[in-house]
Short mmCIF file of C-alpha atoms and ligand atoms in Angstrom, two decimals:
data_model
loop_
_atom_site.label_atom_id
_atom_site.label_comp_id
_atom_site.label_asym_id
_atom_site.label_seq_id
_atom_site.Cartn_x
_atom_site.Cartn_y
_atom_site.Cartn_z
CA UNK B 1 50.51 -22.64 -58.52
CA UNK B 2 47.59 -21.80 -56.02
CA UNK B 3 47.64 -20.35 -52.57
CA UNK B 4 44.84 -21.50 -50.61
CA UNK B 5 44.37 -19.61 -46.88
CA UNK B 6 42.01 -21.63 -44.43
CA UNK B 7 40.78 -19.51 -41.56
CA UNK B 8 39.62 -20.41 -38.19
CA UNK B 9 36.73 -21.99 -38.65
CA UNK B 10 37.97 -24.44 -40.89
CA UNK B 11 39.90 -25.85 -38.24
CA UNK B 12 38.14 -25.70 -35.20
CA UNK B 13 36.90 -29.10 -34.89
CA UNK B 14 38.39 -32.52 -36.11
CA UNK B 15 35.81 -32.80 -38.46
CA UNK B 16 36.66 -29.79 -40.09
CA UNK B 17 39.79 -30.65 -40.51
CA UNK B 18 39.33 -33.42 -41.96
CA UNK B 19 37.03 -31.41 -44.31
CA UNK B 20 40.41 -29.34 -45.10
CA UNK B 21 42.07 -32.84 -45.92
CA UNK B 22 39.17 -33.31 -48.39
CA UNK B 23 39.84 -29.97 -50.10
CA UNK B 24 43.31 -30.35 -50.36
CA UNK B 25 43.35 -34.01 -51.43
CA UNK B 26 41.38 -32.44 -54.45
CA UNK B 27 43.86 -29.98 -55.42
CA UNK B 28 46.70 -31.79 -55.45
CA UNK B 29 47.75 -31.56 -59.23
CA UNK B 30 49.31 -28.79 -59.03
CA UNK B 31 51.88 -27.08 -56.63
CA UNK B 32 49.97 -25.13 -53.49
CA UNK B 33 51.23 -23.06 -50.58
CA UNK B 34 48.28 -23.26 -47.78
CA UNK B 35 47.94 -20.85 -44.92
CA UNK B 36 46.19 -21.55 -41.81
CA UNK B 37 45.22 -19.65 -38.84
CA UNK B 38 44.67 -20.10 -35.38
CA UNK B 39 41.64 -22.75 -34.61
CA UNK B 40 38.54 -21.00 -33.78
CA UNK B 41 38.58 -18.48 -30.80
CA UNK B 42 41.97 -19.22 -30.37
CA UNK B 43 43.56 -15.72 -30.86
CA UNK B 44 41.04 -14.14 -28.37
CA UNK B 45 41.90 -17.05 -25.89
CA UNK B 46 45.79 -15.93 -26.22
CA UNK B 47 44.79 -12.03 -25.82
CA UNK B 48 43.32 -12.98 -22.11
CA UNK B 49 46.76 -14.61 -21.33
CA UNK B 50 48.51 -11.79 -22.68
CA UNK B 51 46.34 -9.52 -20.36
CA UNK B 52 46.59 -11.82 -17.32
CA UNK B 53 50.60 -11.85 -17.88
CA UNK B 54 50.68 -8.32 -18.58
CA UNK B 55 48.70 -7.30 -15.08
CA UNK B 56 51.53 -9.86 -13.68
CA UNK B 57 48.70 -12.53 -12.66
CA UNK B 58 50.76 -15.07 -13.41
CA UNK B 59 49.02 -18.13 -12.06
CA UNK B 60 46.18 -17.02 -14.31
CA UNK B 61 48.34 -16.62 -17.00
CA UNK B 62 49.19 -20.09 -17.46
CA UNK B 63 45.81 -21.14 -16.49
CA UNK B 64 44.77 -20.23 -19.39
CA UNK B 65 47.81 -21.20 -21.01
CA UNK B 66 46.74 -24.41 -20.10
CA UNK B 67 43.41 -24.50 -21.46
CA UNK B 68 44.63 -24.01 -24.84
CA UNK B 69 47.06 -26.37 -24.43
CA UNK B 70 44.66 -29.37 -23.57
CA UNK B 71 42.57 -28.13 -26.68
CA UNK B 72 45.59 -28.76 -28.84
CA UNK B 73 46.37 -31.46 -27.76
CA UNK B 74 42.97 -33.40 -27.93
CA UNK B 75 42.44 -31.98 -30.79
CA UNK B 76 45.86 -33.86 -31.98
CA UNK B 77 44.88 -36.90 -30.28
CA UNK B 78 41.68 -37.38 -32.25
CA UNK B 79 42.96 -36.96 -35.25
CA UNK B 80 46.01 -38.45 -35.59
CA UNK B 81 47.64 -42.13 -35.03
CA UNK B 82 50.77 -42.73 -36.67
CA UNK B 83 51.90 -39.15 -36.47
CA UNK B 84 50.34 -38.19 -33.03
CA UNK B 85 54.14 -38.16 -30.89
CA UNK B 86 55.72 -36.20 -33.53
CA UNK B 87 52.78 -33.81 -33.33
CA UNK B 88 53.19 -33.78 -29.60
CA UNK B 89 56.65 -32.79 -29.20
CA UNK B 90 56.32 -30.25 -31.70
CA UNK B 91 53.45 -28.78 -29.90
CA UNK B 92 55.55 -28.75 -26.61
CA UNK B 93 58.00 -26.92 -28.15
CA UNK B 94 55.70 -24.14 -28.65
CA UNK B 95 54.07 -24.76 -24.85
CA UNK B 96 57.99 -24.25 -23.45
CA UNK B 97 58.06 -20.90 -25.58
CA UNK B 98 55.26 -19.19 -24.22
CA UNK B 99 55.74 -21.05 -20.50
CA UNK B 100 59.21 -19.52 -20.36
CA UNK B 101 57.76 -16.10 -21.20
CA UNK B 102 54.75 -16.55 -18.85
CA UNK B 103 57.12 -16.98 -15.96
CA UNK B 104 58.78 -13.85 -16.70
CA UNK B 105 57.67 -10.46 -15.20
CA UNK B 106 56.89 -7.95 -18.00
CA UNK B 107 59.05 -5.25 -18.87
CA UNK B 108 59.07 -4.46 -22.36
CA UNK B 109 55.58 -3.02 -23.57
CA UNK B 110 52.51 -4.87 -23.89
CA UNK B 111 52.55 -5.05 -27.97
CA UNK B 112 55.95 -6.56 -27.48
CA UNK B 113 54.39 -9.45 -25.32
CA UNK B 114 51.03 -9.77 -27.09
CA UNK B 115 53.30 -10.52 -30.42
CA UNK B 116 55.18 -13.14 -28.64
CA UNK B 117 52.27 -14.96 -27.17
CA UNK B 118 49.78 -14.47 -29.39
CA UNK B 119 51.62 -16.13 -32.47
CA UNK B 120 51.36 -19.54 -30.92
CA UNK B 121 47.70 -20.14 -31.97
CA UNK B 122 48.89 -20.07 -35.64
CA UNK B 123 51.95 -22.73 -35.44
CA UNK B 124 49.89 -25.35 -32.82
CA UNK B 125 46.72 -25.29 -35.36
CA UNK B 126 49.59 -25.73 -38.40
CA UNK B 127 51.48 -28.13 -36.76
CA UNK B 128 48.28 -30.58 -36.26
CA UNK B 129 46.93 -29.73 -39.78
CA UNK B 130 50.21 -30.84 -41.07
CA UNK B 131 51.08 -33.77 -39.18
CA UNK B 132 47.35 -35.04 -40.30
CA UNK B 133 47.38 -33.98 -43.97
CA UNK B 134 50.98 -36.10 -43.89
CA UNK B 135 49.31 -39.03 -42.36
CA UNK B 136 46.43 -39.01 -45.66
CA UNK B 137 49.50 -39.48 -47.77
CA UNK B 138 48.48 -34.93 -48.86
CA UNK B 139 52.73 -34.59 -48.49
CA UNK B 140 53.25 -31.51 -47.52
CA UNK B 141 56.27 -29.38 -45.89
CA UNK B 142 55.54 -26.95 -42.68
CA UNK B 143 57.38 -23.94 -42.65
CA UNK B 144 57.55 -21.78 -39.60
CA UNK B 145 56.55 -18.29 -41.63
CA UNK B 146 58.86 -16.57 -38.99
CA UNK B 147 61.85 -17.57 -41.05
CA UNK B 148 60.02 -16.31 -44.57
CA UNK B 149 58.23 -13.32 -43.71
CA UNK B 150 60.03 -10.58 -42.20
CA UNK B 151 58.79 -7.54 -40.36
CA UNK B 152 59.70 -4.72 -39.12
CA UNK B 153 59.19 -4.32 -34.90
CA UNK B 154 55.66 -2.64 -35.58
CA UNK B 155 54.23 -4.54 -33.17
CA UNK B 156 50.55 -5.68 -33.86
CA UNK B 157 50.91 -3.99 -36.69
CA UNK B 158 54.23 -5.02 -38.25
CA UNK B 159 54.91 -3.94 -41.86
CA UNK B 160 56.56 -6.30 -44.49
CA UNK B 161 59.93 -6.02 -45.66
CA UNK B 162 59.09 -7.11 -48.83
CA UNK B 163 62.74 -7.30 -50.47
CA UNK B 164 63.74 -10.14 -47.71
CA UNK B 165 60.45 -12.00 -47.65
CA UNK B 166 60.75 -12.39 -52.29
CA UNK B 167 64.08 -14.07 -51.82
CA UNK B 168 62.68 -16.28 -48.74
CA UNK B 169 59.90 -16.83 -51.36
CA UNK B 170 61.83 -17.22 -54.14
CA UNK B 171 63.58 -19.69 -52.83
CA UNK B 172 60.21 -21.57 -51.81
CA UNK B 173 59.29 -21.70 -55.63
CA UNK B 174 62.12 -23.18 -56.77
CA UNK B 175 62.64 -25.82 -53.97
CA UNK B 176 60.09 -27.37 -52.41
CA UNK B 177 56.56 -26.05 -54.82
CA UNK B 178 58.76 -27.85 -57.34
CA UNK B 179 57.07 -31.32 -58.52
CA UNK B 180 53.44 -30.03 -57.47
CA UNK B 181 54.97 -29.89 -53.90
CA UNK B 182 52.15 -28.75 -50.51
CA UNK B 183 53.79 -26.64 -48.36
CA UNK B 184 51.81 -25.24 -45.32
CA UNK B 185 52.37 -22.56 -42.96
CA UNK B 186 50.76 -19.96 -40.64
CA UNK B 187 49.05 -16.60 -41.54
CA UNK B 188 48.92 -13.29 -39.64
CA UNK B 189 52.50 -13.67 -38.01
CA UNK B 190 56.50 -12.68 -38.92
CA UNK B 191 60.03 -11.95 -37.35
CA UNK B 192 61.51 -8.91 -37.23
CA UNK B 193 65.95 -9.38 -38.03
CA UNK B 194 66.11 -9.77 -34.08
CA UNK B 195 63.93 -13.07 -34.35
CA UNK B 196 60.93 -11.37 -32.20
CA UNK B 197 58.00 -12.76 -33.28
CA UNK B 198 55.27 -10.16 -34.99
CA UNK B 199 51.32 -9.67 -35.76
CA UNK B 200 50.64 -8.23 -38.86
CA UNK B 201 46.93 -7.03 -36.82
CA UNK B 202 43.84 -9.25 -36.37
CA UNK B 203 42.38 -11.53 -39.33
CA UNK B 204 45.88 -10.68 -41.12
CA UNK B 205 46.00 -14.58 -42.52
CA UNK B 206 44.35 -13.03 -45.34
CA UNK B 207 46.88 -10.69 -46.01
CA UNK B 208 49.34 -12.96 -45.62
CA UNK B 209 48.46 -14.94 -48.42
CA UNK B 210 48.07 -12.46 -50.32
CA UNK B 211 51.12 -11.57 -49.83
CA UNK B 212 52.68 -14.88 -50.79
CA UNK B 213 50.22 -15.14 -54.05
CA UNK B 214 51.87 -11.84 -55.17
CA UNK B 215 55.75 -13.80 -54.48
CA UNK B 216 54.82 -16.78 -56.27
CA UNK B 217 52.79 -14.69 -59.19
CA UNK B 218 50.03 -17.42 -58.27
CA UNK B 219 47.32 -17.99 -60.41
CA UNK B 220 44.49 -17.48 -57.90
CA UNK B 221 44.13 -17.09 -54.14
CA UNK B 222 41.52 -18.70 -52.95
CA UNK B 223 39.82 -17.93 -49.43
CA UNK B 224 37.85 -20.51 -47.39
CA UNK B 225 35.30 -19.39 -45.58
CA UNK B 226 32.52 -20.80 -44.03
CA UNK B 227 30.04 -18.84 -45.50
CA UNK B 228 28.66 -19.49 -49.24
CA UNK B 229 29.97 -16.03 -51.17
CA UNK B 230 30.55 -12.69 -50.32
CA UNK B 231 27.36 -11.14 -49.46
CA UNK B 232 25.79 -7.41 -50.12
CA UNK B 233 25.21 -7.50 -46.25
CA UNK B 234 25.52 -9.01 -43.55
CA UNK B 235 23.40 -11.91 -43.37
CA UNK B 236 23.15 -11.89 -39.30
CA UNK B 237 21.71 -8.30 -39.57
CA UNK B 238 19.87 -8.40 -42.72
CA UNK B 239 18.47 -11.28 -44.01
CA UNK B 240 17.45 -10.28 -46.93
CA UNK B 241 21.14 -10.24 -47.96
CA UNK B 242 22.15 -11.87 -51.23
CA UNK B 243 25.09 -13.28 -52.87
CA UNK B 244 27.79 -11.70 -55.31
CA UNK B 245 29.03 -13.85 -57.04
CA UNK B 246 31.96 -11.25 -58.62
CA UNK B 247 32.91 -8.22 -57.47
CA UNK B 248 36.42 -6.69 -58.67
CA UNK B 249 39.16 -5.39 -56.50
CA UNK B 250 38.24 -1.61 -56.20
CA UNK B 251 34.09 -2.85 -54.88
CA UNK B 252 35.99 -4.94 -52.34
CA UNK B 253 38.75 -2.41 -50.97
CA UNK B 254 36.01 0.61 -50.87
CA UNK B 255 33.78 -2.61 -48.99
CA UNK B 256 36.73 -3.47 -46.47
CA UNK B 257 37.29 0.57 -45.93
CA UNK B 258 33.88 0.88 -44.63
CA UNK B 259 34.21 -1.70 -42.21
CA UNK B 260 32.48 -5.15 -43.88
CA UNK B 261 34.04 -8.07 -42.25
CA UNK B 262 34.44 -9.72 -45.61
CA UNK B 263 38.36 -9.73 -46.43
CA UNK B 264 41.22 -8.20 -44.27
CA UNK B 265 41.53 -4.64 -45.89
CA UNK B 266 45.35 -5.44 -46.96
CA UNK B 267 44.56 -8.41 -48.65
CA UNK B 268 44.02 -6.61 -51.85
CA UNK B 269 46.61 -4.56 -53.05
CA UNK B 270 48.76 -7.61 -53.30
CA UNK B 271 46.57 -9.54 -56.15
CA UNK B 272 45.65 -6.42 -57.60
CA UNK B 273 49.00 -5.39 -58.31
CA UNK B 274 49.70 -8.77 -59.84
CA UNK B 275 46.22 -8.91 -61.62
CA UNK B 276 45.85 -12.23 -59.48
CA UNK B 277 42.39 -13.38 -58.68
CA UNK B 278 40.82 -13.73 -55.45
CA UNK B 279 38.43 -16.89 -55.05
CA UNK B 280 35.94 -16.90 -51.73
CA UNK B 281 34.76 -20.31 -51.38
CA UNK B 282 32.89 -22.33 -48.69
CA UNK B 283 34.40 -25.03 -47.21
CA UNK B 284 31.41 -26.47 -46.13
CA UNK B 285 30.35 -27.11 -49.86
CA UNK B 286 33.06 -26.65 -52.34
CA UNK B 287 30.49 -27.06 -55.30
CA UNK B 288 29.29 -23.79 -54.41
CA UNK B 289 30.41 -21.30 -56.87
CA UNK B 290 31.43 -18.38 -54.21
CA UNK B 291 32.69 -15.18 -55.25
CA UNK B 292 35.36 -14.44 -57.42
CA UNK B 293 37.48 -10.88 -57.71
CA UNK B 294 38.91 -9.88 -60.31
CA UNK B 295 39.87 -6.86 -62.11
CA UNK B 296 37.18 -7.09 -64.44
CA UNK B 297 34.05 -4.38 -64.32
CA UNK B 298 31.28 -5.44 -62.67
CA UNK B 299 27.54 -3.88 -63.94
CA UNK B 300 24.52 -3.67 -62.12
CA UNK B 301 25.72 -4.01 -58.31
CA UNK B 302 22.82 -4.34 -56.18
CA UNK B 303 23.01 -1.71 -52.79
CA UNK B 304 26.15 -3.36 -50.76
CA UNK B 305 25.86 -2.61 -47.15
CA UNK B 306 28.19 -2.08 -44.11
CA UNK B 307 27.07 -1.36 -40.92
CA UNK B 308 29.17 -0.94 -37.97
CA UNK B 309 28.06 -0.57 -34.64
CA UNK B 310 29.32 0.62 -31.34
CA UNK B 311 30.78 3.92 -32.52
CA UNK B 312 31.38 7.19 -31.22
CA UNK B 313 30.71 10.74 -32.04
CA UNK B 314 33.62 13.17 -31.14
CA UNK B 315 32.07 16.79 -31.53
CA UNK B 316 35.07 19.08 -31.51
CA UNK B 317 34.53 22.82 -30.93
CA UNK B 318 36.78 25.42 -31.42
CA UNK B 319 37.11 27.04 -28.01
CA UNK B 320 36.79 30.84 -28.95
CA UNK B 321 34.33 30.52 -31.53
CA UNK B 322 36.98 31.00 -34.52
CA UNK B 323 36.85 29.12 -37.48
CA UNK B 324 38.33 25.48 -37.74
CA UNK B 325 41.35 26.09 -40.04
CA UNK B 326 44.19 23.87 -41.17
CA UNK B 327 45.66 23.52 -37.99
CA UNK B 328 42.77 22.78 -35.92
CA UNK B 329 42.45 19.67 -38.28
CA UNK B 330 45.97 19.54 -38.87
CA UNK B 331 46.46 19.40 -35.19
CA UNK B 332 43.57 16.22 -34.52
CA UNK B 333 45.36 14.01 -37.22
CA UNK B 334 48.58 14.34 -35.64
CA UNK B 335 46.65 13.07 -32.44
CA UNK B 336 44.81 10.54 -34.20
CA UNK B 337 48.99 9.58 -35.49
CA UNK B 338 49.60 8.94 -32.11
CA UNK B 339 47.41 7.36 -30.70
CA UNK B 340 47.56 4.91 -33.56
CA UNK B 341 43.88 5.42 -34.26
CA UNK B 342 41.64 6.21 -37.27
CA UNK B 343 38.86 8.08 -37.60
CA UNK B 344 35.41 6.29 -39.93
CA UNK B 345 34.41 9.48 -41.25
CA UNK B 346 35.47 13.19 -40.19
CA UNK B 347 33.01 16.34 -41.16
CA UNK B 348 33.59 19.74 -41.08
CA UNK B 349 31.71 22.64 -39.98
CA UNK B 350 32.07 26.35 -39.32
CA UNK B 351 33.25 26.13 -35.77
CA UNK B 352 32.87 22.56 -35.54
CA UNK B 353 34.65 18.91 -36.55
CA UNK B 354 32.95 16.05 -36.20
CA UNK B 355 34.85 12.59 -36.27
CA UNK B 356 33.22 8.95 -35.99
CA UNK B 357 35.39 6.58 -34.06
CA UNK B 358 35.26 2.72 -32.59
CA UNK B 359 34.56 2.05 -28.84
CA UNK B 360 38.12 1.88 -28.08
CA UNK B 361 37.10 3.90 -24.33
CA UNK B 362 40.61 4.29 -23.57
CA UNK B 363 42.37 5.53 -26.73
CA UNK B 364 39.29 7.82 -26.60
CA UNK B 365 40.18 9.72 -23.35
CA UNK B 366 43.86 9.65 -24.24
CA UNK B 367 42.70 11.59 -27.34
CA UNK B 368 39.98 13.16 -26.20
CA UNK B 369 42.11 15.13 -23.09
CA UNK B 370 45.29 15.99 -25.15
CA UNK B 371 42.62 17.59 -27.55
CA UNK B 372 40.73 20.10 -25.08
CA UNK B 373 43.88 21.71 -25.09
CA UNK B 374 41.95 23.27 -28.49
CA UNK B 375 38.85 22.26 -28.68
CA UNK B 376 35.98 21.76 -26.48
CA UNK B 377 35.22 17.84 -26.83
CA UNK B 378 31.73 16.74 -26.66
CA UNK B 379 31.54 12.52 -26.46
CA UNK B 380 28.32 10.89 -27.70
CA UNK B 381 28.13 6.85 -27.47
CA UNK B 382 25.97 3.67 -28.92
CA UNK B 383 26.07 4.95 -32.20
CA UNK B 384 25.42 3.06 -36.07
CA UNK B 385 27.53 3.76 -38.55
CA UNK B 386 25.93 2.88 -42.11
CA UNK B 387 27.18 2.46 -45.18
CA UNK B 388 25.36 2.09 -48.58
CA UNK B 389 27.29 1.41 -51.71
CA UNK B 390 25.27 1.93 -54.83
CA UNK B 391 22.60 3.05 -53.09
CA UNK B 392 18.60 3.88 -54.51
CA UNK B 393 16.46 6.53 -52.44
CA UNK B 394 14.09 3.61 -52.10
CA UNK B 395 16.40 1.12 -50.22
CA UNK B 396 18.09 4.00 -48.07
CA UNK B 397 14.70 4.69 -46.71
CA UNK B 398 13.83 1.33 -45.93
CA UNK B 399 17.16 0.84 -43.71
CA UNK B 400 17.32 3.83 -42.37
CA UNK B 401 13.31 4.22 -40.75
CA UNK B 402 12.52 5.11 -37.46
CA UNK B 403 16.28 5.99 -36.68
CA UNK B 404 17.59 9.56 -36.09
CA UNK B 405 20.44 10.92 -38.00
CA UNK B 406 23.11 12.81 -36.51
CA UNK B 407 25.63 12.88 -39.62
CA UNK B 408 24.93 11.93 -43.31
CA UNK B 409 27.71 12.22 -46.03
CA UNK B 410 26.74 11.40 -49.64
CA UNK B 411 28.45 10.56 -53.19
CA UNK B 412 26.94 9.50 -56.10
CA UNK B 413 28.51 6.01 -54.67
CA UNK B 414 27.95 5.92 -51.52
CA UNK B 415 26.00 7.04 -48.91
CA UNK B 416 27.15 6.93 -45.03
CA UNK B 417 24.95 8.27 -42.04
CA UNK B 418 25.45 7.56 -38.32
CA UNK B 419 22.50 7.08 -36.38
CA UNK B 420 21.26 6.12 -33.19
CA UNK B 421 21.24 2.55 -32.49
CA UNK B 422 18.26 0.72 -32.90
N1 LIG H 501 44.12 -15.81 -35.90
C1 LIG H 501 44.16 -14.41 -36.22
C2 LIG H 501 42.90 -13.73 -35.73
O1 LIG H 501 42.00 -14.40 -35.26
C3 LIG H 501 44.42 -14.14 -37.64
C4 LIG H 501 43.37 -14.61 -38.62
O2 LIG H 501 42.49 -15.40 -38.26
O3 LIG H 501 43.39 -14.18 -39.76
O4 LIG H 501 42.81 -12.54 -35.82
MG1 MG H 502 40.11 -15.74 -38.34
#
C-alpha cells in the first residue's frame, strides 16, 4: 500500500493532469490512497475572496468567486467527455456552498470563514482529477476527507484527533484499498464534530498524507513535486545548488525548522514514527531518482542552505536598565502564545533580547505595543535570515560577503546569521 500526495502544480493545467493519469496508471498493482491539492494558485485566489467577504465587499466576493469557478470548469471541460456532467454537478455543489456563504454578512471571526471558503480549492481540483482518472479506466473512489479526518476548531491551524481519524482509516483499509483499490481525496483540509470545515495551515497536503501513510502503516509516501530532488538550496537563489538524493528524517525536520520550502514541517513525525519512507519525486520525469528519507544515517552532507527573507529584528530593552530575567522572557513567549506567532531565532543579552520574526506588520504592532509595557521595542526591517547546515568556514564566507551582520548564532551544525538584505 502506497500513498502518493500530488501538489498544485501537478494539476494546474490539463496536461498535467493527464501527466498524473500517467503516474498513476503505472502504479496500479498495488492498493494507493492519492492526495491532491488545490490547482495551482488556487488557495491564494480563495484567500482574496475570503478578504473581499470578510471587508463585506460582497459583489467582489463572488467576483472572484467566479473566476475560479470558470477555471474549474474549463479545466473540466477539456479534459473530460463521458464524465464531464457528473463532474459538473459535483462542482456546483461546491459553487452553492461557498455562494450561500458569500451572500452572508460575516459574523463569526475571519479564521472561521477563511476555513469554510478556502477548502473548496481542494475538493473542485479532486473532483476533476477523479472524474478523469475514472474515465482512463485508473478506478478510483473520491472521498470527501471532511468525513475521515477530524479536527479540532483550531482554525487554520486545526489539530488532528487522531483516535477518530484511525477508525475512519481503518475502515478505508479494509473496504475499499482492498483488491489494489485507488481511492483519492483532498489534502490540507478536515471537520471538526460540528461538520465546520478546517485548514490544517498552508502547504498542509503534505501533512496530510503523512498522516494517512502512518493509518495505513504504508510502505512509502511518495511526494510529487515538480522539481527533480530535494536540493541543498534553493535553486532560484543559488544556482550552484545540488541534489540529495537521501537525506533521513532528523536532516529534513532541522531543514523544514529553518524555513526551506522543501516539505511541510509536520509531514515528518508521522513516517518517522512508523519508520515509513518518504519518496520526493518529479512528476515531470518519473525516471528521475529524487530523494528518498529514511531513517538511515546519511555521511558526508554537503553545506544545506535556508535562507529566508523579509524578516524582522525586534530589539527588546529592558526599560530601567536591569537585567533580562526569567520573566522578561517568560513574559515575551506568553505574547508570542497569543498572538499565535513564532519567533526564527531569539538571543539574549545583558539588558537586551533580540528576536527574528516574519513580515507579518500587523501581528508585529499587536506584539510589539502590548510589549513596551516592559521593554523598550526597537523595530528593524528588510532583513536575511541564513541558515547553514553543515557548514565549512570556506563556504560561510563565500555566502555571506559584502553583507553586514547584525546577529550570528553558531553550533557545530549549524550556523544562522541575519543580515542585511542584499
Ligand atoms: N492548497 C494548499 C496551499 O496552497 C495546501 C497545499 O498545497 O498543500 O497551501
Ligand atoms: Mg501547494
Amino acid at each position: 500500500m502506497k500513498v502518493f500526495k500530488f501538489g498544485g502544480a501537478s494539476v494546474n493545467s490539463v496536461e498535467r493532469i493527464q501527466a498524473v493519469g500517467d503516474i498513476v496508471a503505472d502504479h496500479m498493482q498495488q492498493p494507493l490512497l492519492i492526495v491532491i491539492s488545490a490547482m495551482g494558485k488556487t488557495t491564494n485566489a480563495l484567500e482574496k475572496v475570503v478578504e473581499a467577504f470578510y471587508a463585506e465587499n460582497k459583489e467582489m466576493a463572488l467576483q472572484l468567486f467566479d473566476q475560479v469557478k470558470q477555471q474549474h470548469i474549463t479545466t473540466a471541460k477539456y479534459l473530460l467527455t463521458t464524465g464531464y456532467l457528473a463532474c459538473e454537478a459535483q462542482l456546483k455543489d461546491f459553487f452553492t456552498e461557498v455562494e450561500w456563504l458569500l451572500h452572508d454578512k460575516p459574523v463569526r471571526e475571519y479564521d472561521y470563514y477563511y476555513d469554510q471558503v478556502v477548502c473548496v480549492g481542494e475538493l473542485l481540483s479532486t473532483a476533476i482529477v477523479s472524474h478523469y482518472l475514472n474515465q482512463q479506466h485508473i478506478t478510483n473512489t473520491w472521498l470527501d476527507v471532511r468525513d475521515i479526518i477530524r479536527t479540532d476548531d483550531n482554525f487554520r491551524d486545526a489539530i488532528i484527533d487522531w483516535d477518530f481519524t484511525a477508525k475512519a482509516v481503518a475502515h478505508i483499509k479494509e473496504g475499499l484499498l482492498k483488491d489494489n483499490g485507488i481511492v483519492l481525496t483532498q489534502g490540507f483540509i478536515g471537520c471538526t464534530d460540528e461538520n465546520e470545515s478546517t485548514t490544517l495551515g498552508r502547504e498542509g497536503s503534505d501533512y496530510s498524507a503523512a498522516v494517512f501513510a502512518n493509518l495505513l502503516d504504508a510502505e512509502s509516501q511518495t511526494i510529487w513535486k515538480d522539481v527533480e530532488s530535494v536540493m541543498n538550496a534553493d535553486p532560484k537563489v543559488f544556482p550552484e545548488a545540488k541534489p540529495l538524493h537521501h537525506l533521513n528524517y532528523r536532516e529534513v525536520i532541522e531543514m523544514a525548522f529553518y524555513g526551506a520550502q522543501v516539505i511541510h514541517p509536520k509531514t515528518i513525525k508521522p513516517l518517522q514514527n512508523k519508520s515509513i519512507p518518504l519518496l520526493v519525486k518529479c512528476f515531470l520525469n518519473p525516471a528521475l531518482p529524487g530523494t528518498v528519507i529514511d531513517g538511515n544515517g546519511v555521511k558526508e552532507l554537503p553545506p544545506i542552505v535556508v535562507l529566508k527573507e523579509k524578516q524582522v529584528l525586534l530589539e527588546l530593552t529592558s526599560k530601567d536598565f536591569s537585567f533580562v530575567s526569567e520573566h522578561h522572557s517568560t513574559e515575551l513567549f506568553k505574547l508570542f502564545e497569543k498572538f499565535k506567532f513564532k519567533p526564527n531565532l531569539t538571543q539574549n543579552a545583558a539588558i537586551q533580547l533580540h528576536c527574528v520574526v516574519d513580515d507579518l506588520s500587523e501581528k508585529i504592532e499587536a506584539l510589539a505595543l502590548e510589549a513596551s509595557s516592559i521593554f523598550d521595542v526597537s523595530i528593524r526591517k528588510n532583513l536575511s535570515l541564513l541558515t547553514i547546515r553543515h557548514y565549512t568556514g570556506e563556504y560561510y564566507n563565500k555566502i555571506t560577503a559584502n553583507r553586514t551582520i547584525l546577529l550570528k548564532q553558531q553550533t557545530p551544525e549549524t550556523i544562522q546569521v541575519l543580515m542585511t538584505e542584499e
